[in-house]
Coordinates of C-alpha atoms in Angstrom, one line a residue:
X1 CA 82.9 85.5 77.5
X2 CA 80.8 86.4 79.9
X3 CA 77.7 88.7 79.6
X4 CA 76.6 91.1 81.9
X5 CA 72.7 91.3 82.8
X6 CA 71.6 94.7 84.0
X7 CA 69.2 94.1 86.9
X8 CA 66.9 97.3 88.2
X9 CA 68.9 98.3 90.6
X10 CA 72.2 98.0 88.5
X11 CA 70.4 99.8 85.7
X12 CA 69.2 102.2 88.1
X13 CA 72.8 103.3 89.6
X14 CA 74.4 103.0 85.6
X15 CA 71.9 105.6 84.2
X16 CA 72.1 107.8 87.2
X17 CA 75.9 107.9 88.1
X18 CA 76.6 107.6 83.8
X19 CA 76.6 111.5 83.2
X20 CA 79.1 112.2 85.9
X21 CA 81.1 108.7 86.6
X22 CA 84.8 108.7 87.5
X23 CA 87.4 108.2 84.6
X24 CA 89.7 106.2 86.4
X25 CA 93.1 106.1 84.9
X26 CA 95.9 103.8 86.7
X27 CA 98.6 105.5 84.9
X28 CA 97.4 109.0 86.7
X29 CA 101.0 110.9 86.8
X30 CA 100.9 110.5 83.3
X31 CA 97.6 112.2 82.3
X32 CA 98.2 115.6 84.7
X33 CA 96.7 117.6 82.4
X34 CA 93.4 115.9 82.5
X35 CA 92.7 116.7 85.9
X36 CA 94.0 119.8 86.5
X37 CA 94.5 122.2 82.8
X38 CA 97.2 123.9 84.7
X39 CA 99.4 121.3 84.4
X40 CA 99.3 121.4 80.2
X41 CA 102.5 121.2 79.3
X42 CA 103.9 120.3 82.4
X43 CA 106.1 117.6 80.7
X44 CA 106.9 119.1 77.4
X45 CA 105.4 119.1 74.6
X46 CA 104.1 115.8 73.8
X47 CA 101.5 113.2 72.4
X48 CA 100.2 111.1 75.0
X49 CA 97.6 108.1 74.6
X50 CA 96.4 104.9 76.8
X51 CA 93.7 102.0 76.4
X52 CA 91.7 100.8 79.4
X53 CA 90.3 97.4 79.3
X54 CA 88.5 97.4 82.4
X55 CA 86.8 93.9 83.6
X56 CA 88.5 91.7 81.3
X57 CA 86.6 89.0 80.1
X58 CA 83.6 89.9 79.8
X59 CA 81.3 91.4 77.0
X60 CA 80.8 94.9 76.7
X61 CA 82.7 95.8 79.8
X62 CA 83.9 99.3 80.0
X63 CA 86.6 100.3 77.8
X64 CA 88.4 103.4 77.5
X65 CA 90.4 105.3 74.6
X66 CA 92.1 108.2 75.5
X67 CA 94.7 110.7 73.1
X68 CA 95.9 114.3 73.9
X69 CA 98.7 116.3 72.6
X70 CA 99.9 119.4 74.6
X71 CA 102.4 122.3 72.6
X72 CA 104.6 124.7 75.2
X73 CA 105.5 127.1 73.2
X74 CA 109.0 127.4 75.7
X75 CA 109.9 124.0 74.3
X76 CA 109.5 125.7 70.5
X77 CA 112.0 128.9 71.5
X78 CA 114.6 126.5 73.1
X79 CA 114.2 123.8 70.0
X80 CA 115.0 126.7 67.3
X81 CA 117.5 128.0 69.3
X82 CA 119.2 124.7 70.3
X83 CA 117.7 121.7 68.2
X84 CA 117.2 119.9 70.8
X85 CA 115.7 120.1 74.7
X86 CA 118.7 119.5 77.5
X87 CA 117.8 117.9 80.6
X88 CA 121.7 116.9 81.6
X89 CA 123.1 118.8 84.7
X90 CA 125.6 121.3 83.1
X91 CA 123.3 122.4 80.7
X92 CA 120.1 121.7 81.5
X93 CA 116.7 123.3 79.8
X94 CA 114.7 124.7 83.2
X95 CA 110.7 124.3 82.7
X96 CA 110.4 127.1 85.7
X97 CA 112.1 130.1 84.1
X98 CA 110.2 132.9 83.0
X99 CA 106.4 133.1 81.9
X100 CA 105.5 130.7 79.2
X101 CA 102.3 129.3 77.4
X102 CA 101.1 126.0 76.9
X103 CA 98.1 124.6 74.9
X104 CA 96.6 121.3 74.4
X105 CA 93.6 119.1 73.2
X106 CA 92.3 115.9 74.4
X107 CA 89.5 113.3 73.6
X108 CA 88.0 110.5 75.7
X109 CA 86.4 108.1 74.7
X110 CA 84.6 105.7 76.7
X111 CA 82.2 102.4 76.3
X112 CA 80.1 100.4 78.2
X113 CA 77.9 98.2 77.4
X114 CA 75.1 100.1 75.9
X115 CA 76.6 103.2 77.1
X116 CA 78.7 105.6 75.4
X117 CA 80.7 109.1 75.7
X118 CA 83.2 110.9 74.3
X119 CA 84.7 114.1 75.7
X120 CA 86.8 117.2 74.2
X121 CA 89.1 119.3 76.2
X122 CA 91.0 122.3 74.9
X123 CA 92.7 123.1 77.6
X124 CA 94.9 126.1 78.4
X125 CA 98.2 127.0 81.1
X126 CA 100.8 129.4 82.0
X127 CA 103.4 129.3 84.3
X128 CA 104.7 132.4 85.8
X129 CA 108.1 132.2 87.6
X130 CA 108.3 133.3 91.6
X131 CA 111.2 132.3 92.5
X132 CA 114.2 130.9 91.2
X133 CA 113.2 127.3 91.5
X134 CA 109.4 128.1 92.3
X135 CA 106.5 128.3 89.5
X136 CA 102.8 129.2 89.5
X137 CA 101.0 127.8 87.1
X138 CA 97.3 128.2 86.3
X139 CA 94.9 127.1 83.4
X140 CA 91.6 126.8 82.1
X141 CA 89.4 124.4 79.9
X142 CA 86.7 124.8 77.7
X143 CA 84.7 121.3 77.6
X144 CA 82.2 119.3 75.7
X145 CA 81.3 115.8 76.6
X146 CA 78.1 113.8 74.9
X147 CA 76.9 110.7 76.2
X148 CA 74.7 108.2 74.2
X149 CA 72.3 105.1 75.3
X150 CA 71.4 102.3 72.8
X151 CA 68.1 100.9 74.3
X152 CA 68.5 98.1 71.7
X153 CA 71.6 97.0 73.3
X154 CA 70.1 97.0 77.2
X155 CA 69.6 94.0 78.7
X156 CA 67.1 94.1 81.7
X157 CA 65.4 91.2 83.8
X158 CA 62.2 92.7 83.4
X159 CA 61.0 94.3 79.8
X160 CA 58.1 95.3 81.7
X161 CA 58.7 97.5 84.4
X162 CA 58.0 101.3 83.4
X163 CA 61.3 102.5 84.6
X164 CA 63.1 101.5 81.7
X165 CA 60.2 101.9 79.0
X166 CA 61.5 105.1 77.6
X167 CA 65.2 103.4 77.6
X168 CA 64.3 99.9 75.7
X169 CA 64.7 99.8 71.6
X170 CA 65.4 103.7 71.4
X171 CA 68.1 106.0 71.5
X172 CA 69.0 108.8 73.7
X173 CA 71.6 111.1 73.1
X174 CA 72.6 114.1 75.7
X175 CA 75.0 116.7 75.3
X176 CA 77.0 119.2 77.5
X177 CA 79.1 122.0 77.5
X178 CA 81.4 123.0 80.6
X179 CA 84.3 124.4 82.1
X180 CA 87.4 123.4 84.2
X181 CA 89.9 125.5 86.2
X182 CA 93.1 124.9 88.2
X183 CA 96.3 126.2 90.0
X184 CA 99.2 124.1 90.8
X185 CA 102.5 125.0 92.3
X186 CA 105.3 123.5 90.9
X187 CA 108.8 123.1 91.3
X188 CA 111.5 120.5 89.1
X189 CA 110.9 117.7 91.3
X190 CA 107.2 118.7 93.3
X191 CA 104.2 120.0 92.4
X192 CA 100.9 120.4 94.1
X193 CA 97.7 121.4 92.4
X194 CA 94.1 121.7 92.4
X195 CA 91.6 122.0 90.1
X196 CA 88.0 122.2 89.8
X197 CA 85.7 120.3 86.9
X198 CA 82.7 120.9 85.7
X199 CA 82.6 124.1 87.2
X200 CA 79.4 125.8 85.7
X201 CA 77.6 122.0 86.9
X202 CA 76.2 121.3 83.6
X203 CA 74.3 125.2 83.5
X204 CA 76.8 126.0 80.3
X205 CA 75.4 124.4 77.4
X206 CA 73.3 121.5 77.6
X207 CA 70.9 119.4 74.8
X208 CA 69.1 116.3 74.0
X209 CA 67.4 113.9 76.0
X210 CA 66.4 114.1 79.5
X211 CA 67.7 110.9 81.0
X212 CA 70.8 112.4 82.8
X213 CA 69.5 115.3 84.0
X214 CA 70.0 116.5 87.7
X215 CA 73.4 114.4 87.5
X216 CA 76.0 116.7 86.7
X217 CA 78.0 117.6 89.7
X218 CA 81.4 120.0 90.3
X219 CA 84.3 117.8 91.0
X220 CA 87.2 118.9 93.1
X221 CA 90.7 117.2 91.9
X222 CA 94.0 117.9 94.4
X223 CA 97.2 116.4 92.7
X224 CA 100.8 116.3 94.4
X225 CA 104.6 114.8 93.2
X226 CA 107.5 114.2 94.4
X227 CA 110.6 112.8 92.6
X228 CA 114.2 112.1 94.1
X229 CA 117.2 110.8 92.8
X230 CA 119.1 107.9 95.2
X231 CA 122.2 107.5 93.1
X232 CA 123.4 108.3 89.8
X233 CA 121.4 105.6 88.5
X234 CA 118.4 104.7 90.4
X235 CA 115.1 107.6 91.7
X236 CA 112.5 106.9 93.5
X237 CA 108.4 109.0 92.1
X238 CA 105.7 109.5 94.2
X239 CA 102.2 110.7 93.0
X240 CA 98.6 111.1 94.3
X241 CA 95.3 112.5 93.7
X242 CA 92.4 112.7 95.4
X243 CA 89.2 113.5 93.7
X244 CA 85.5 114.4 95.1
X245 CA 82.3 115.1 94.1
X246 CA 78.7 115.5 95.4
X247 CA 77.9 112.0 94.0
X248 CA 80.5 109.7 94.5
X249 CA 81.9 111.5 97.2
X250 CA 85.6 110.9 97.4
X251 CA 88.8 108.7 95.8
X252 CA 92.1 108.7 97.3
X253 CA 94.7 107.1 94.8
X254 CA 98.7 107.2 95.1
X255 CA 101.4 105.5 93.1
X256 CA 105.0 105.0 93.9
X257 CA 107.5 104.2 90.5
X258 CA 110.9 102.9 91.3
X259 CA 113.7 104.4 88.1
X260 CA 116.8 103.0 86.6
X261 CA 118.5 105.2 84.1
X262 CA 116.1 107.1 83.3
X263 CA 115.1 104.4 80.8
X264 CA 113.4 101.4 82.7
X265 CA 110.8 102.1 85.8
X266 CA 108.5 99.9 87.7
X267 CA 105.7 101.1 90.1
X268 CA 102.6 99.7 92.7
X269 CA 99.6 101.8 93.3
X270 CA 96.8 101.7 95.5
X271 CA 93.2 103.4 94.9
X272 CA 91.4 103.3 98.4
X273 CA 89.0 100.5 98.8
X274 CA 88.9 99.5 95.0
X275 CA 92.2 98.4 93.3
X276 CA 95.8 98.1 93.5
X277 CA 97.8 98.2 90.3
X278 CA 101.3 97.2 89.3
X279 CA 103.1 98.3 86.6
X280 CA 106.4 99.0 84.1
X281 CA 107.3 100.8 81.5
X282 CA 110.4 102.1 79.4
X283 CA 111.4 104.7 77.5
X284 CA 112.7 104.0 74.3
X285 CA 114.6 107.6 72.6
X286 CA 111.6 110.0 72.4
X287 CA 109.3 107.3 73.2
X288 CA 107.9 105.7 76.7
X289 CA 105.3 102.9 76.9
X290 CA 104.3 101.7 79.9
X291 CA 101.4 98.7 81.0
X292 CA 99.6 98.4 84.1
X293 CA 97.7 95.7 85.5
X294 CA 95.0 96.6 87.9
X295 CA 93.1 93.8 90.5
X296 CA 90.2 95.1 91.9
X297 CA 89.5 94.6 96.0
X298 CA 86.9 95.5 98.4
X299 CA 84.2 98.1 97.0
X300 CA 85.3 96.6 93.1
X301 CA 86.1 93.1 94.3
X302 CA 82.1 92.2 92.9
X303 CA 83.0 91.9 89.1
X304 CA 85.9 89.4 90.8
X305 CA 88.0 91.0 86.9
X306 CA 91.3 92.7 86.3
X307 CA 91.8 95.7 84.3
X308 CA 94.3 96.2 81.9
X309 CA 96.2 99.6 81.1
X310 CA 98.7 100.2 77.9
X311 CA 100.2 103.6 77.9
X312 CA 102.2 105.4 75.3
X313 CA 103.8 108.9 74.8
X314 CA 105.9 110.7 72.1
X315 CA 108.1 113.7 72.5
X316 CA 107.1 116.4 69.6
X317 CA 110.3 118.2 70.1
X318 CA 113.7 116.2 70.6
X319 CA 114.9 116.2 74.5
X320 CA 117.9 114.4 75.4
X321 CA 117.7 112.7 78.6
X322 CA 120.6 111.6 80.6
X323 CA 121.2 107.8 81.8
X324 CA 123.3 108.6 84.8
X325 CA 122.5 111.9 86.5
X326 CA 121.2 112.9 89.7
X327 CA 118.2 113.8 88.2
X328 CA 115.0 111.9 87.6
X329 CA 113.0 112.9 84.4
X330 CA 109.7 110.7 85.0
X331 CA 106.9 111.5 86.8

């Protein structure tokens, strides 16, 4: 195992970029909700959770946790009317019709080294019908993330220079309070979003230590889809999001996911000069899990590691999903 040594500069760029760094997910299509709070309950109502292990191989590299559920309470009317969700052709459960409320939570969290956070997002979306294949959907979220530094786990190469004398054998703790919005148009097969983050920059609510102040930043998140079925067997999913702040300025990332059945799916992403990532998954009754490896290039290509991504979801209300239809229920 290897360790990692924070120099100055590294130290530097960690503590000023920690407060507002870039979750980056490889399983993005999954996680729409996170983004953009429009988008809760976009798939259903579900339980969703992954594990990033980013940098494999070495200690105390960053490492991710990440669970949400999301309830649509159009799912719940159709379930005690039916008993179950239909997705088949003939009879098939519509997400666009009418007006209808979804709610969800999620919590991140998210270590490295002697770095920590863990974020809360209750997140709200409705979907208003404008046509009869057309939706508008928009959403809000109310947010809390708190970040915490254990000086007694920083490793420096100098002990001695004042930057990091308030940092070494203490703790800081910081805490803040926010707000996300976002819009997304949406049909079966396409939608197209955008959302905002951190909205009120930090202004909301925010407590503790000074260390990450001045580094809280709006972040603008644009999300498309598009999913099309080539036979009765076999669909074809594209995805992207680009993302954008004062900071880190911008990330381009799109993934394309080859289906069979509705059951088995492979995919290859890129995110612009930092990774590409290859995946599969499968869905297994109300189940899908899905694992993603990630290799790191260019801007990344430094830490010379791979990332690894498990993924895992759970229907709370039955759907039946057909095998051979053309129509692809994967995003």
């Amino acid at each position: 195992m290897k360790k990692i040594v924070i120099t100055i500069a590294f130290a530097l760029s960690v503590l000023g970029l920690q407060a507002q760094n870039r979750k980056h997910v490889a399983n993005f299509p999954l996680f729409q909700q996170y983004f953009n709070p429009s988008l809760t309950g976009y798939e259903g109502s579900m339980v969703k959770t992954y594990y990033r292990n980013q940098w494999t191989g070495y200690e105390d590299a960053p490492k991710t946790i990440f669970a949400s559920a999301e309830l649509d309470l159009a799912d719940v009317r159709a379930w005690q009317s039916g008993s179950r969700l239909r997705t088949a052709k003939a009879d098939r459960y519509s997400r666009q019709a009418g007006a209808a409320h979804a709610f969800g939570l999620a919590v991140l969290r998210d270590e490295f080294g002697p770095f920590s956070e863990t974020q809360l997002h209750l997140s709200y979306g409705m979907r208003v019908r404008l046509s009869e294949k057309l939706a508008l959907r928009w959403g809000g979220a109310a947010t809390y993330r708190a970040n915490r530094l254990d000086g007694n786990r920083l490793v420096v190469d100098n002990e001695s220079d004042p930057i990091f004398q308030d940092y070494l054998g203490s703790t800081g703790r910081t805490g803040k309070a926010d707000v996300n919005l976002g819009l997304t148009m949406s049909t079966d097969d396409f939608y197209l979003g955008y959302a905002m983050q951190d909205v009120l920059g930090g202004k909301l609510l925010q407590r503790g230590d000074s260390y990450l102040d001045g580094t809280y930043a709006r972040h603008h998140v644009v999300q498309a889809g598009y999913r099309t079925a080539l036979s009765e067997q076999v669909g074809l999913v594209a995805n992207s999001v680009f993302r954008y702040d004062d900071f880190l300025k911008e990330t381009v990332e799109g993934q394309l996911k080859g289906v069979f059945a509705n059951t088995f799916w492979a995919s290859a992403g890129y995110r612009k000069d930092l990774a590409y990532t290859f995946g599969a998954g499968a869905r297994l009754s109300q189940f899908q899990v899905s694992y993603i490896y990630e290799a790191p290039v260019q801007d990344a290509g430094y830490m010379g590691r791979a990332t690894n991504e498990v993924s895992l979801t759970y229907n709370l209300i039955p759907v039946k999903y057909p095998k051979y239809s053309r129509k692809i229920t994967l995003w």
